[in-house]
Coordinates of C-alpha atoms in Angstrom, one line a residue:
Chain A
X813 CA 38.1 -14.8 20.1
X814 CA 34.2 -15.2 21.5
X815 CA 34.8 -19.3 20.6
X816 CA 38.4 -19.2 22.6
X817 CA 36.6 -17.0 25.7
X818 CA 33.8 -19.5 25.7
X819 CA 35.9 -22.5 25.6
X820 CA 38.0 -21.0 28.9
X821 CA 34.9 -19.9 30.9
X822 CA 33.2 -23.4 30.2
X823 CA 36.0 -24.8 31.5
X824 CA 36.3 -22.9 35.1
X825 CA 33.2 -22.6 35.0
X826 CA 32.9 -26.7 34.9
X827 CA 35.4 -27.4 38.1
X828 CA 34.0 -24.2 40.2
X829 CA 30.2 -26.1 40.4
X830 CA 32.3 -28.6 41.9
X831 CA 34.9 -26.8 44.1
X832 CA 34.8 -29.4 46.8
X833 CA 36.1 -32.2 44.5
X834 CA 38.2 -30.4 42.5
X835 CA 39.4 -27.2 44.8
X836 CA 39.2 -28.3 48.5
X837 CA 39.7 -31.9 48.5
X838 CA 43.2 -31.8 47.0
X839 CA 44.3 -28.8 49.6
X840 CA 43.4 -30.7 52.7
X841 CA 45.7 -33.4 50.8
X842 CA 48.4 -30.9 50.5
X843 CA 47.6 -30.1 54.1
X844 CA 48.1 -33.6 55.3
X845 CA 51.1 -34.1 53.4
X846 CA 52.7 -31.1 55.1
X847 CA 51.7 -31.7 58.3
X848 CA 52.9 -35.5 58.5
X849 CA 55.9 -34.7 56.5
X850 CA 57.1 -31.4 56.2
X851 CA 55.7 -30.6 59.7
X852 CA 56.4 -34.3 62.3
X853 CA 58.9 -36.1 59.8
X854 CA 61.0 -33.1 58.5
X855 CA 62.0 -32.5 61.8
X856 CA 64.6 -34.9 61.9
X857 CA 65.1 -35.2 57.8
X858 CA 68.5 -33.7 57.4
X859 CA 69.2 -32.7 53.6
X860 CA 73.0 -31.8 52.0
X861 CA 72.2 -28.9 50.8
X862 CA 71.8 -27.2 53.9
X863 CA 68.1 -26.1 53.0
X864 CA 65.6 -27.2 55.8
X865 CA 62.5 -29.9 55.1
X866 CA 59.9 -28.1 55.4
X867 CA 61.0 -25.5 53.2
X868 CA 62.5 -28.2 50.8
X869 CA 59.0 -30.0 50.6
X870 CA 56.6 -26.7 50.3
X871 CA 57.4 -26.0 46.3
X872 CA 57.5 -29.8 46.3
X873 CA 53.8 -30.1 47.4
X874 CA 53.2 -26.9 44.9
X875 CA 54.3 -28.4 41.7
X876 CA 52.6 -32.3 42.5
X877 CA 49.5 -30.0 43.3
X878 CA 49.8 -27.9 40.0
X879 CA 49.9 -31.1 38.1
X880 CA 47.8 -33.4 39.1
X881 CA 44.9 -31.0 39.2
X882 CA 45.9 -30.0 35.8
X883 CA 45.9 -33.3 34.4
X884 CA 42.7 -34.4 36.4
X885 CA 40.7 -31.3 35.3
X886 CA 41.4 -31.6 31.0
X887 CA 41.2 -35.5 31.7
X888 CA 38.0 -35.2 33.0
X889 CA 36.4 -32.2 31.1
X890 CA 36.9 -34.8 27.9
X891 CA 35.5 -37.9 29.7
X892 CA 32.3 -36.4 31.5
X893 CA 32.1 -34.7 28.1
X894 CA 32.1 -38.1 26.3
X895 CA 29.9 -39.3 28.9
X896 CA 27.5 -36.3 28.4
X897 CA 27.8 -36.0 25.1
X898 CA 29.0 -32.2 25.0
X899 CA 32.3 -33.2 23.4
X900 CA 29.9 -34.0 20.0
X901 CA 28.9 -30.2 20.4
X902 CA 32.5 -29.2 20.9
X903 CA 33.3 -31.3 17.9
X904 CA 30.4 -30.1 15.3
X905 CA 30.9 -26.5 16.2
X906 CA 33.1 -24.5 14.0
X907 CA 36.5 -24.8 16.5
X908 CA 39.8 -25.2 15.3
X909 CA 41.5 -28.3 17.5
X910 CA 44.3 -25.9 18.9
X911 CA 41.4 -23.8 20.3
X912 CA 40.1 -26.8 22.8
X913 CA 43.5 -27.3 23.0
X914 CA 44.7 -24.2 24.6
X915 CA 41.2 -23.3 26.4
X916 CA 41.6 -26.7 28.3
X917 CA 45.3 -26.0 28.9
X918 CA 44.3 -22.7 30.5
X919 CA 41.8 -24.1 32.5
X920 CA 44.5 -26.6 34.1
X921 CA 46.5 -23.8 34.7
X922 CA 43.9 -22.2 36.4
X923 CA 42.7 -24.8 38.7
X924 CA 46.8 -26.3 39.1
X925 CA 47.6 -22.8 40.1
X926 CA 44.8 -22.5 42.4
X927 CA 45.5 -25.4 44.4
X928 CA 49.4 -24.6 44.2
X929 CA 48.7 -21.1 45.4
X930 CA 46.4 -22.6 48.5
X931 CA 48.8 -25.1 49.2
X932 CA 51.4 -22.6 49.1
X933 CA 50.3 -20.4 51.8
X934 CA 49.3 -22.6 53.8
X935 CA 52.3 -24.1 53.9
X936 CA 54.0 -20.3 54.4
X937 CA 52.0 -20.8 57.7
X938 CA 53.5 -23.9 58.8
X939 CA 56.6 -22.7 57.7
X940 CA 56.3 -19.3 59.8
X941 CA 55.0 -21.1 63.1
X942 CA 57.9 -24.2 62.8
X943 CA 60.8 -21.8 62.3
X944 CA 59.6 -18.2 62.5
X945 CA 60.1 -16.9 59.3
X946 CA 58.4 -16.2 56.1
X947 CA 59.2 -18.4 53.3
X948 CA 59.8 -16.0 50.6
X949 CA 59.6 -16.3 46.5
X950 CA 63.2 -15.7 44.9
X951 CA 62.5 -15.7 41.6
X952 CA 58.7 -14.6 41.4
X953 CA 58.6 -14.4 37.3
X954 CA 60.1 -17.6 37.0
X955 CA 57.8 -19.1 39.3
X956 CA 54.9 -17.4 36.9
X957 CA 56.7 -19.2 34.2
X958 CA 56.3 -22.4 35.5
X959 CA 53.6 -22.1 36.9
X960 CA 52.2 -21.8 33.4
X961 CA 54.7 -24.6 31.7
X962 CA 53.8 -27.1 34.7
X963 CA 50.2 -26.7 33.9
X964 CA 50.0 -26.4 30.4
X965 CA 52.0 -29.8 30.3
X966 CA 50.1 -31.8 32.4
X967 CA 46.6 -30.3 31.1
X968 CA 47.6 -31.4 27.5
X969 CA 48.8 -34.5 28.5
X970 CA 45.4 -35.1 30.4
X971 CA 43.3 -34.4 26.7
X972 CA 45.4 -37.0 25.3
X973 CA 45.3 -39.7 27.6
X974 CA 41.4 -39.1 27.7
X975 CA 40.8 -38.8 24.2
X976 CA 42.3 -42.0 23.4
X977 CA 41.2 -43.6 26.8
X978 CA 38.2 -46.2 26.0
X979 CA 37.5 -46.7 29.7
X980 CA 38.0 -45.5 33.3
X981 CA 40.6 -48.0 34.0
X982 CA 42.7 -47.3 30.7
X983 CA 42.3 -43.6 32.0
X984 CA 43.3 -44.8 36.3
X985 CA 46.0 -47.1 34.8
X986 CA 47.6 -44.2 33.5
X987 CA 47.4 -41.9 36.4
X988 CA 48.6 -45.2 38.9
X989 CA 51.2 -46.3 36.4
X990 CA 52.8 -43.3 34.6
X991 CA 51.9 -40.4 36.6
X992 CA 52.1 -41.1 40.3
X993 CA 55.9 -43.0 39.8
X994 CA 57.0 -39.6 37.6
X995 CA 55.5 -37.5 40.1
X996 CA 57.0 -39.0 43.5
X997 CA 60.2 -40.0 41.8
X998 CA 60.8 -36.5 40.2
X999 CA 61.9 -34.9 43.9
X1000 CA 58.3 -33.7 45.0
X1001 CA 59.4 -35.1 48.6
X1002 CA 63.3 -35.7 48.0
X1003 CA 66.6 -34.4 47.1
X1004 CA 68.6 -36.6 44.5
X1005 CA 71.8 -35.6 46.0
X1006 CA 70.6 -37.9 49.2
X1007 CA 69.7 -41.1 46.4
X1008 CA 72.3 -43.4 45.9
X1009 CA 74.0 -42.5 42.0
X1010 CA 72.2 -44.9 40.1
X1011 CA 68.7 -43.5 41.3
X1012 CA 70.2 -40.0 40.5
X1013 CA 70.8 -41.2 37.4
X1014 CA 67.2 -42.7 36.7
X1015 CA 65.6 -39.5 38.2
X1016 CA 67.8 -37.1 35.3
X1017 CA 65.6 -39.2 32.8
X1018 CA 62.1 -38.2 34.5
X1019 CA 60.9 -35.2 32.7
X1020 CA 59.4 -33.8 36.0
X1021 CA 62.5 -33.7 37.7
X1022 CA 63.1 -30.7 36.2
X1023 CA 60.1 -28.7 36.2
X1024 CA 60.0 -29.9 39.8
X1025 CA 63.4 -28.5 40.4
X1026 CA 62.7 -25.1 38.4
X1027 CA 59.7 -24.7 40.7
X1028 CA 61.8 -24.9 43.5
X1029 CA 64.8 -22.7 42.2
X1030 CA 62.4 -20.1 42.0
X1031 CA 60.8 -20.6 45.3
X1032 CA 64.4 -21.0 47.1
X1033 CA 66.8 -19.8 45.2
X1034 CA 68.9 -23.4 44.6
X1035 CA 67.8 -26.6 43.3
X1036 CA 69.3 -29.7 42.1
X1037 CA 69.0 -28.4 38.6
X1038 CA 70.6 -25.8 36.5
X1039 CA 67.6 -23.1 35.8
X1040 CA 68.6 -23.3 31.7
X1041 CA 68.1 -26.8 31.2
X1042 CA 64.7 -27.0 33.8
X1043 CA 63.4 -24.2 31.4
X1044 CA 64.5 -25.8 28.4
X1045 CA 63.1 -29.3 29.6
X1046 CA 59.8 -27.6 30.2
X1047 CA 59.9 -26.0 26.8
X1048 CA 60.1 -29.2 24.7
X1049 CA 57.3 -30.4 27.2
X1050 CA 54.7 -28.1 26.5
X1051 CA 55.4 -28.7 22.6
X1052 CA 55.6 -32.2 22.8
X1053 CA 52.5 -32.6 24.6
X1054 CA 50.5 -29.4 22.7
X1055 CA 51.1 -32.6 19.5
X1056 CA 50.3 -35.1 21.4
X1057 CA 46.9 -33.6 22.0
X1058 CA 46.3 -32.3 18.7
X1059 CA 47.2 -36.2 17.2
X1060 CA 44.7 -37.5 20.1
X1061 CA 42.3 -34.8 18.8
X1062 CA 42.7 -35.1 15.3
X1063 CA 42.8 -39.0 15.2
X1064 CA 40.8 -40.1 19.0
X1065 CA 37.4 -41.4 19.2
X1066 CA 34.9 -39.1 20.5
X1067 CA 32.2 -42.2 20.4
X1068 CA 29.7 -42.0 23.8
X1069 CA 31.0 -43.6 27.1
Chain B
X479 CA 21.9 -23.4 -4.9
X480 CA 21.4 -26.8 -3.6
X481 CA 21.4 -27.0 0.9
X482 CA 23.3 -30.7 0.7
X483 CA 25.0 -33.2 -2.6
X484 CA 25.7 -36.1 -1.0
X485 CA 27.9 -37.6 -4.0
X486 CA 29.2 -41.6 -4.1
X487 CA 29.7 -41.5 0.0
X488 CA 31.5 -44.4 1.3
X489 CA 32.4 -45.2 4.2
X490 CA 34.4 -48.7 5.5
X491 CA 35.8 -49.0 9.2
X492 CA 37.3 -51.7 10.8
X493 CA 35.3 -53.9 13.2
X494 CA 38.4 -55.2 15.7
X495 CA 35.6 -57.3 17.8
X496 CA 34.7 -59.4 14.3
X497 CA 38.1 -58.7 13.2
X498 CA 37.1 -57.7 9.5
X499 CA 36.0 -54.5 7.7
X500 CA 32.7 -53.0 7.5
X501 CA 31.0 -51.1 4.4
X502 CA 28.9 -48.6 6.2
X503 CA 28.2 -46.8 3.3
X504 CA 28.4 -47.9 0.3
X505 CA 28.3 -45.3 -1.9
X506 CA 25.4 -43.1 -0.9
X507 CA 24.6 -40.4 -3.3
X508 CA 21.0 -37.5 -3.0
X509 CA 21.2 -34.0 -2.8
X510 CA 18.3 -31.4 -0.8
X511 CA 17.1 -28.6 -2.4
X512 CA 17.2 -25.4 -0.4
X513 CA 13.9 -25.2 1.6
X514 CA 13.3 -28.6 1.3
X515 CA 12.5 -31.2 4.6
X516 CA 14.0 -34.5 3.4
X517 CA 13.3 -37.7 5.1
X518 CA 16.5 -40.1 5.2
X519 CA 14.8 -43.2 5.8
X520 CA 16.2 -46.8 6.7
X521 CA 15.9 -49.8 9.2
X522 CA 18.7 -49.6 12.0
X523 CA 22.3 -50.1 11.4
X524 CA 21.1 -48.9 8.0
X525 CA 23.6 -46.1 8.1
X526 CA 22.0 -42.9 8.6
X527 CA 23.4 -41.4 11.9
X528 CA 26.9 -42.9 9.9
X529 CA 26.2 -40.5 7.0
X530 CA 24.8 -38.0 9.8
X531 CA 28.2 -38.0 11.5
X532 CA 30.1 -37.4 8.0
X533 CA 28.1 -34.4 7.3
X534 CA 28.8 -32.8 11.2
X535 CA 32.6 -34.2 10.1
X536 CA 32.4 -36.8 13.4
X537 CA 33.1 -38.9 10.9
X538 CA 35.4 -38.8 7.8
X539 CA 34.2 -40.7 4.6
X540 CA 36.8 -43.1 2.9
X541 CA 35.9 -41.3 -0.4
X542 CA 32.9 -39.2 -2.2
X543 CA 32.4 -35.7 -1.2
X544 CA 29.5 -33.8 0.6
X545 CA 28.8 -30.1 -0.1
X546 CA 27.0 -28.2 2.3
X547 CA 25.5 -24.5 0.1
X548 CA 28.2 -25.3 -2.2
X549 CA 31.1 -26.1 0.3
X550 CA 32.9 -29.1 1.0
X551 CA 32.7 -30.7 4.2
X552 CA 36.2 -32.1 4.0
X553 CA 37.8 -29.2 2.3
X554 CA 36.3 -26.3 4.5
X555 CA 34.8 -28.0 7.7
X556 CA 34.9 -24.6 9.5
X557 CA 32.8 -22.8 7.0
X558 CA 30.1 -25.8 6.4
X559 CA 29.9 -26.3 9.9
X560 CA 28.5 -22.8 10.2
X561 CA 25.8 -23.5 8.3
X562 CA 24.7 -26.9 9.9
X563 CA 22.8 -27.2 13.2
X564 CA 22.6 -31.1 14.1
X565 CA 20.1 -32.7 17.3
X566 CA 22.3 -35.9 17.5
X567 CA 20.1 -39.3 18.4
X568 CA 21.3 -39.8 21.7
X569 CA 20.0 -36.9 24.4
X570 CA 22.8 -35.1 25.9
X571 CA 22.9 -35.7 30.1
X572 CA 25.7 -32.7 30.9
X573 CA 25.5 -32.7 34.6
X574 CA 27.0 -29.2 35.2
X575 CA 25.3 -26.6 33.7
X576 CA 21.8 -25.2 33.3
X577 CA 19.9 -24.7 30.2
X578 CA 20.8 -21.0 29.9
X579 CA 24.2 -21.9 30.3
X580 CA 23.9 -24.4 27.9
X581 CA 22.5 -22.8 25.2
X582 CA 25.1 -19.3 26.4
X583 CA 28.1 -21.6 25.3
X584 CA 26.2 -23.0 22.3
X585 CA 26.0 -19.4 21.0
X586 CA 29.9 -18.9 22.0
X587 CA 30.8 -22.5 19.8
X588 CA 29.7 -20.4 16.9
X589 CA 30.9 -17.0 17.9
X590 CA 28.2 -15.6 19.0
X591 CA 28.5 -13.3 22.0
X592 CA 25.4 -12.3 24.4
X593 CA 22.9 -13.9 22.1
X594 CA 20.0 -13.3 24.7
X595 CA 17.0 -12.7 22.4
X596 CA 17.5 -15.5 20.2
X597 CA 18.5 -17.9 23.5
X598 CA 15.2 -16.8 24.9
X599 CA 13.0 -16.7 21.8
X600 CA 14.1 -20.2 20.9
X601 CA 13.3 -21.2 25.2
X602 CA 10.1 -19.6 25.1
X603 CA 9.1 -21.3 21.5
X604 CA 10.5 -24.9 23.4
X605 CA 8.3 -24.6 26.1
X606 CA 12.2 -24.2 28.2
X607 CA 12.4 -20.4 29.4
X608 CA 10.6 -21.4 32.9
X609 CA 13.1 -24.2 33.2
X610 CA 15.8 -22.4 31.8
X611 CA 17.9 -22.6 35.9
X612 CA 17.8 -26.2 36.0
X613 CA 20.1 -28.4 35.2
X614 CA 20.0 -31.0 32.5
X615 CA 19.8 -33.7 35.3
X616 CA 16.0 -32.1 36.4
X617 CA 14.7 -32.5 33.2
X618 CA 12.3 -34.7 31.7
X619 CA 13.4 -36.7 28.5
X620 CA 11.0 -34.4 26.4
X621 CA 13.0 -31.3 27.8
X622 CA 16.1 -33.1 27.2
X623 CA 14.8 -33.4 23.1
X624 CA 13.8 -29.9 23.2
X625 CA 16.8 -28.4 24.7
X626 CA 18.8 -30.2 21.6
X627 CA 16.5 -28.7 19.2
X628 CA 17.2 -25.3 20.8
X629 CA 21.2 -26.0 20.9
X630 CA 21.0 -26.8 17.3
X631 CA 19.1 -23.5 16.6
X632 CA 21.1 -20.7 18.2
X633 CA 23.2 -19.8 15.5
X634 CA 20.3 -19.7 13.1
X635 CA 21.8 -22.3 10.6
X636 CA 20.8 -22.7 6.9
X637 CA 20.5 -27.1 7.0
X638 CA 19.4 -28.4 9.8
X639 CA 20.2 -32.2 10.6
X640 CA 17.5 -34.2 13.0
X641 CA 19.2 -37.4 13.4
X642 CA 15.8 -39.3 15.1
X643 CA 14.5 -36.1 16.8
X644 CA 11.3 -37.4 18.7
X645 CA 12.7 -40.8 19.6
X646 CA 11.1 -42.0 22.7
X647 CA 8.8 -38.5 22.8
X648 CA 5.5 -38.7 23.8
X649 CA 2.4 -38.1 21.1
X650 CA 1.7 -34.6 22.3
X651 CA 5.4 -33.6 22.1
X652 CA 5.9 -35.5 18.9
X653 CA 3.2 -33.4 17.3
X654 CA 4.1 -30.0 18.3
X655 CA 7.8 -30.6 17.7
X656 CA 7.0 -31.8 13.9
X657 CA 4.8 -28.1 13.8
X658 CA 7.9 -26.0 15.1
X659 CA 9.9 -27.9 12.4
X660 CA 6.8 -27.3 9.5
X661 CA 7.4 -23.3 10.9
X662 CA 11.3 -23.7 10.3
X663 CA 10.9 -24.8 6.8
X664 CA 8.7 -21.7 5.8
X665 CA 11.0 -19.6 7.3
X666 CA 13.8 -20.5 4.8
X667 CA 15.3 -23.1 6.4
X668 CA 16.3 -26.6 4.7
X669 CA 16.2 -29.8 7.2
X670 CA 17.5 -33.5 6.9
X671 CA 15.5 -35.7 9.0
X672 CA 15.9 -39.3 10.1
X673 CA 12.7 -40.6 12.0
X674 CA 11.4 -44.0 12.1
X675 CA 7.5 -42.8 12.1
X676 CA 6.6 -43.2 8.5
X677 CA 3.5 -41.4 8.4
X678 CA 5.4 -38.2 9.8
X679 CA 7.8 -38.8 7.7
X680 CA 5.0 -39.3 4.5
X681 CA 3.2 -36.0 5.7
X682 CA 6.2 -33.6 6.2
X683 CA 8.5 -34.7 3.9
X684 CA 9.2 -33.2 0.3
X685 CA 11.8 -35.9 -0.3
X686 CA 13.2 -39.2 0.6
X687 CA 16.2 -41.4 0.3
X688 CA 15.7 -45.0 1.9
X689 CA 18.9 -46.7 2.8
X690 CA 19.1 -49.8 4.2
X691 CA 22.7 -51.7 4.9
X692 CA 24.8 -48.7 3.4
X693 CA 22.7 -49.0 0.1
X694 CA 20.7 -46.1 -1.2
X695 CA 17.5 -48.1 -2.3
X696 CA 15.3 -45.1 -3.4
X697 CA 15.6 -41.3 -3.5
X698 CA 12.5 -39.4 -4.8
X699 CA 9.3 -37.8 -3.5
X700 CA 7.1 -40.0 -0.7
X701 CA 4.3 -39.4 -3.5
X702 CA 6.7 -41.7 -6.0
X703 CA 7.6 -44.1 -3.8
X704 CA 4.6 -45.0 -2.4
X705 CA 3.5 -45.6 -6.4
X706 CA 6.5 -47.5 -7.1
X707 CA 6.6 -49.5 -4.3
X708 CA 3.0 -49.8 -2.2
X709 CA -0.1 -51.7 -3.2
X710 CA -3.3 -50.2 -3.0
X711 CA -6.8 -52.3 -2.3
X712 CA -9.7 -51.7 -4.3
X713 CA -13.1 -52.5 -2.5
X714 CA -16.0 -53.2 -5.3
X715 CA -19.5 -53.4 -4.1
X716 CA -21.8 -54.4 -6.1
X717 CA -25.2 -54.0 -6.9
X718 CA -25.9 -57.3 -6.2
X719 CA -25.0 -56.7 -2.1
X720 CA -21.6 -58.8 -3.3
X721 CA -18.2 -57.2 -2.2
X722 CA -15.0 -57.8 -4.0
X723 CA -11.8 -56.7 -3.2
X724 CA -8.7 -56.5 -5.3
X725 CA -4.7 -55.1 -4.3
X726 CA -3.0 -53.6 -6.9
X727 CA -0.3 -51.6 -8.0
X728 CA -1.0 -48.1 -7.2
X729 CA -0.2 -47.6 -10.9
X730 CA -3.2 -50.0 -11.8
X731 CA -6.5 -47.5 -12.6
X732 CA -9.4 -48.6 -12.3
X733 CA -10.1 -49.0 -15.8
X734 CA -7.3 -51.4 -16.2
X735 CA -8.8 -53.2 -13.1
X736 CA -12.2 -53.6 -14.5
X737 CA -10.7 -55.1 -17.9
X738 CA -8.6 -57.0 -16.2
X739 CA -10.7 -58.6 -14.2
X740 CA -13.8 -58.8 -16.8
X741 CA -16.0 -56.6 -14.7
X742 CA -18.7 -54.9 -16.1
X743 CA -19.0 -51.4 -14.6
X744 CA -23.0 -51.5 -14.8
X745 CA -22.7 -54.0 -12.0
X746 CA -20.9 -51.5 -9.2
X747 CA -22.4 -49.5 -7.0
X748 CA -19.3 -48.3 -5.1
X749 CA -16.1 -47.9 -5.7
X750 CA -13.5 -47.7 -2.3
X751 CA -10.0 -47.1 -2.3
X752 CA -7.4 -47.2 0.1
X753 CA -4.3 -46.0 -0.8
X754 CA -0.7 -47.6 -0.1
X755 CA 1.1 -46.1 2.5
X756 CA 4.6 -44.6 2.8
X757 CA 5.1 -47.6 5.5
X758 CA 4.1 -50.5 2.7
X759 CA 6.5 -49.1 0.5
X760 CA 9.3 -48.6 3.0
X761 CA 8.3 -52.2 4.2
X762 CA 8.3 -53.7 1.1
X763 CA 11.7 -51.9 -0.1
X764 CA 13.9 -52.6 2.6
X765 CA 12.3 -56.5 2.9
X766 CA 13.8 -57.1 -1.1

């Protein structure tokens, strides 16, 4: 348990020194996004489902949060640790894989969330002083649920990409190629009911679709998803990825940048 | 019970740049007695950080088997590793955290939880406690070497594995790093060495294994090898005001030297001797 507890407080410990990088500078992102989008655009962004833009595009902004800072803080834990050569520490120290595993899952949850969380309420603000209302959480344990999913996902998914990365670019090509498509594609800033069908049909293949759309069922209430098959998508993504690290682990180079 | 049996290691990897495979190891075999500072010695690319790594399980040997106090490294990595403490070649350049955070999560890697005293007994023995707020970007390279030695240390293990310890260290830092690891051997503790100053290595070591392109070319004491391998030179002066000199196996006594050479020891005055050195024989060995 001391190994686990020291694996998790290395790793907040790691992106809090650098809170302006990893904490601020992705908020006034989300802040930007809002107030171009959700705040000027939205206004005249009219969506079937009845549900106004700004509210539509606040759980939105949440989850693309919540997962890129996930992904970004495992990711780059391994490579400054490959740089630094801590990860040789890491390695010769008597931890089990799944330990690193989980402590660098929990510390994507914890910086995702925190950057959600922020993102969130400011966003409640714009929300409040646009249309005069709070912007309330429906389905509050769900939205602790995938909360925890979203991150755990995209944290795993960062040690693996890492692990195997050789270089920067192999790392960037990933995040420009595979991760910003999923991500803007998956209904972070639209709803599928307003793509023509074939692009509804693409965006049903992109995993992220549906933790996107579970994140906003529990925010609103409705989303363009069923809640079962988000939380079952979600499910098989945390497994699938918790492999894909322990292969990256088990069979990756952990040879000096 | 022996600290480390290094038995038949091999090791073969593929080199994608050259397209081919390579034999790091080539079937590596010594062991280290408990207690005992052993010198693995070779030219570079020889293979010793290679074997390093299999020990510390960086690396996984294509066959053979290492045993760590009777463990096997590839069988029970948790349990050997508990045992090992390794100061890897290349110094460590973490950006984030200072050296008493370092050495906090060191203790935490091996389950250790508030392990204060030994943290500071090990930065005050380093020369690091007055440092110990700054991060591993302030220091010095010396520090840098010192903070490893301390990182390796913190769970007290039983082998400890110095893969090139006082490369690039100054003379003064050199010396008092080799006297911290003299006072780690009395106090029970068995250390594997690789270092490329010989006469350190002569001085401090009870064993040593030369390797040199992933072939074991001698294991023994530094006392046999320089015999086997070294020359020694033989300065006769005579009583005439003549000097001769002669190099010969260090094997060669001077008896055998003087009827050898048809000398009549009624002539000499003096006899000097200078012995081979550790280095002659190292040169000499990996040069075949």
């Amino acid at each position: 348990m001391i190994i686990f507890y020291t694996l998790v407080k290395r790793e907040i410990k790691r992106f809090l020194k650098v809170v302006i990088q990893t904490v601020v500078s992705p908020i006034i992102s989300s802040f930007l996004y809002l107030l171009v989008f959700g705040v000027s655009l939205g206004a005249s962004v009219k969506l079937n489902n009845g549900i106004n833009y700004l509210s539509f595009l606040i759980p939105g902004l949440m989850v693309m949060g919540l997962i890129n800072n996930a992904f970004q803080n495992s990711s780059s834990s391994v490579v400054t640790s490959k740089f630094s050569g801590d990860l040789e520490d890491i390695r010769v120290a008597p931890i089990p894989n799944s330990y690193i595993i989980w402590a660098m899952g929990l510390g994507g949850v914890f910086r995702g969330s925190l950057v959600a969380v922020i993102t969130g309420v400011v966003g409640s603000l714009f929300h409040y002083m646009q249309l005069n209302e709070l912007l309330y959480v429906s389905h509050p344990i769900w939205l602790l649920y995938f909360f925890a999913v979203g991150g755990l996902i995209f944290a795993f998914l960062g040690i693996f990409v890492a692990v195997l990365a050789n270089t920067f670019d192999q790392l960037s090509a990933f995040s420009t190629f595979i991760l910003l498509p999923l991500t803007y594609l998956g209904g972070v800033f639209i709803s599928i009911e307003n793509l023509h069908p074939i692009w509804q049909a693409i965006s049903k293949l992109n995993p992220l679709f549906y933790l996107i759309n579970g994140f906003r069922y529990s925010m609103l209430g409705q989303a363009d998803v069923n809640l079962s098959i988000a939380v079952g998508v979600s499910l098989v993504g945390v497994l699938v990825t918790f492999f894909m690290a322990q292969f990256a682990l088990t069979k990756g180079s952990f040879a000096r940048w | 019970m022996k600290a480390l049996e290094v038995k038949d290691i091999k090791k073969t990897y593929a080199d994608k740049v050259a397209g081919k495979k390579v034999e790091a190891l080539k079937g590596i075999s010594f062991d280290i007695e408990k207690g005992q500072i052993f010198g693995l010695l070779g030219p570079n690319g020889a293979g010793k950080t290679t074997l390093i790594a299999s020990i510390t399980t960086l690396e996984k040997p294509t066959s053979g088997e290492l045993l760590v106090f009777g463990d096997s490294v590839i069988e029970s990595p948790l349990k050997t590793k508990m045992k090992v403490g390794v100061v890897h070649q290349e110094v460590i350049n973490t950006g984030f955290f200072t050296i008493e955070e370092i050495l906090d999560f060191q203790s935490g890697y091996y389950g250790i939880h508030r392990n204060h005293e030994r943290c500071d007994y090990l930065m005050h023995k380093l020369s690091l406690y007055e440092h110990r707020n700054k991060k591993v970007k302030q220091l010095s390279g010396g520090m840098k070497r010192r903070l490893m030695i301390a990182k390796a240390l913190v769970h007290t293990p039983k082998l400890l594995l110095l893969d090139e310890p006082t490369a690039g260290v100054d003379v003064g830092l050199r010396e008092s790093l080799w006297k911290f690891v003299q006072e780690l051997k009395n106090e029970g503790m068995s250390i594997l060495l690789t270092t490329h100053y010989l006469e350190e290595a002569e001085q401090m070591c009870d064993g040593v294994a030369i390797i040199n392109k992933g072939q074991l070319l001698f294991n023994g004491t530094p006392k046999d090898m320089i015999a086997d391998y070294s020359q020694k030179k033989l300065i006769l002066i005579m009583k005439n005001g003549e000097t001769k000199e002669y190099i010969e196996s260090n094997k060669v006594g001077i008896g055998e030297l003087l009827t050898k050479y048809d000398i009549d020891i009624a002539e000499i005055q003096d006899i000097k001797i200078e012995e081979g050195r550790l280095e002659d024989a190292f040169s000499k060995m990996v040069s075949l």
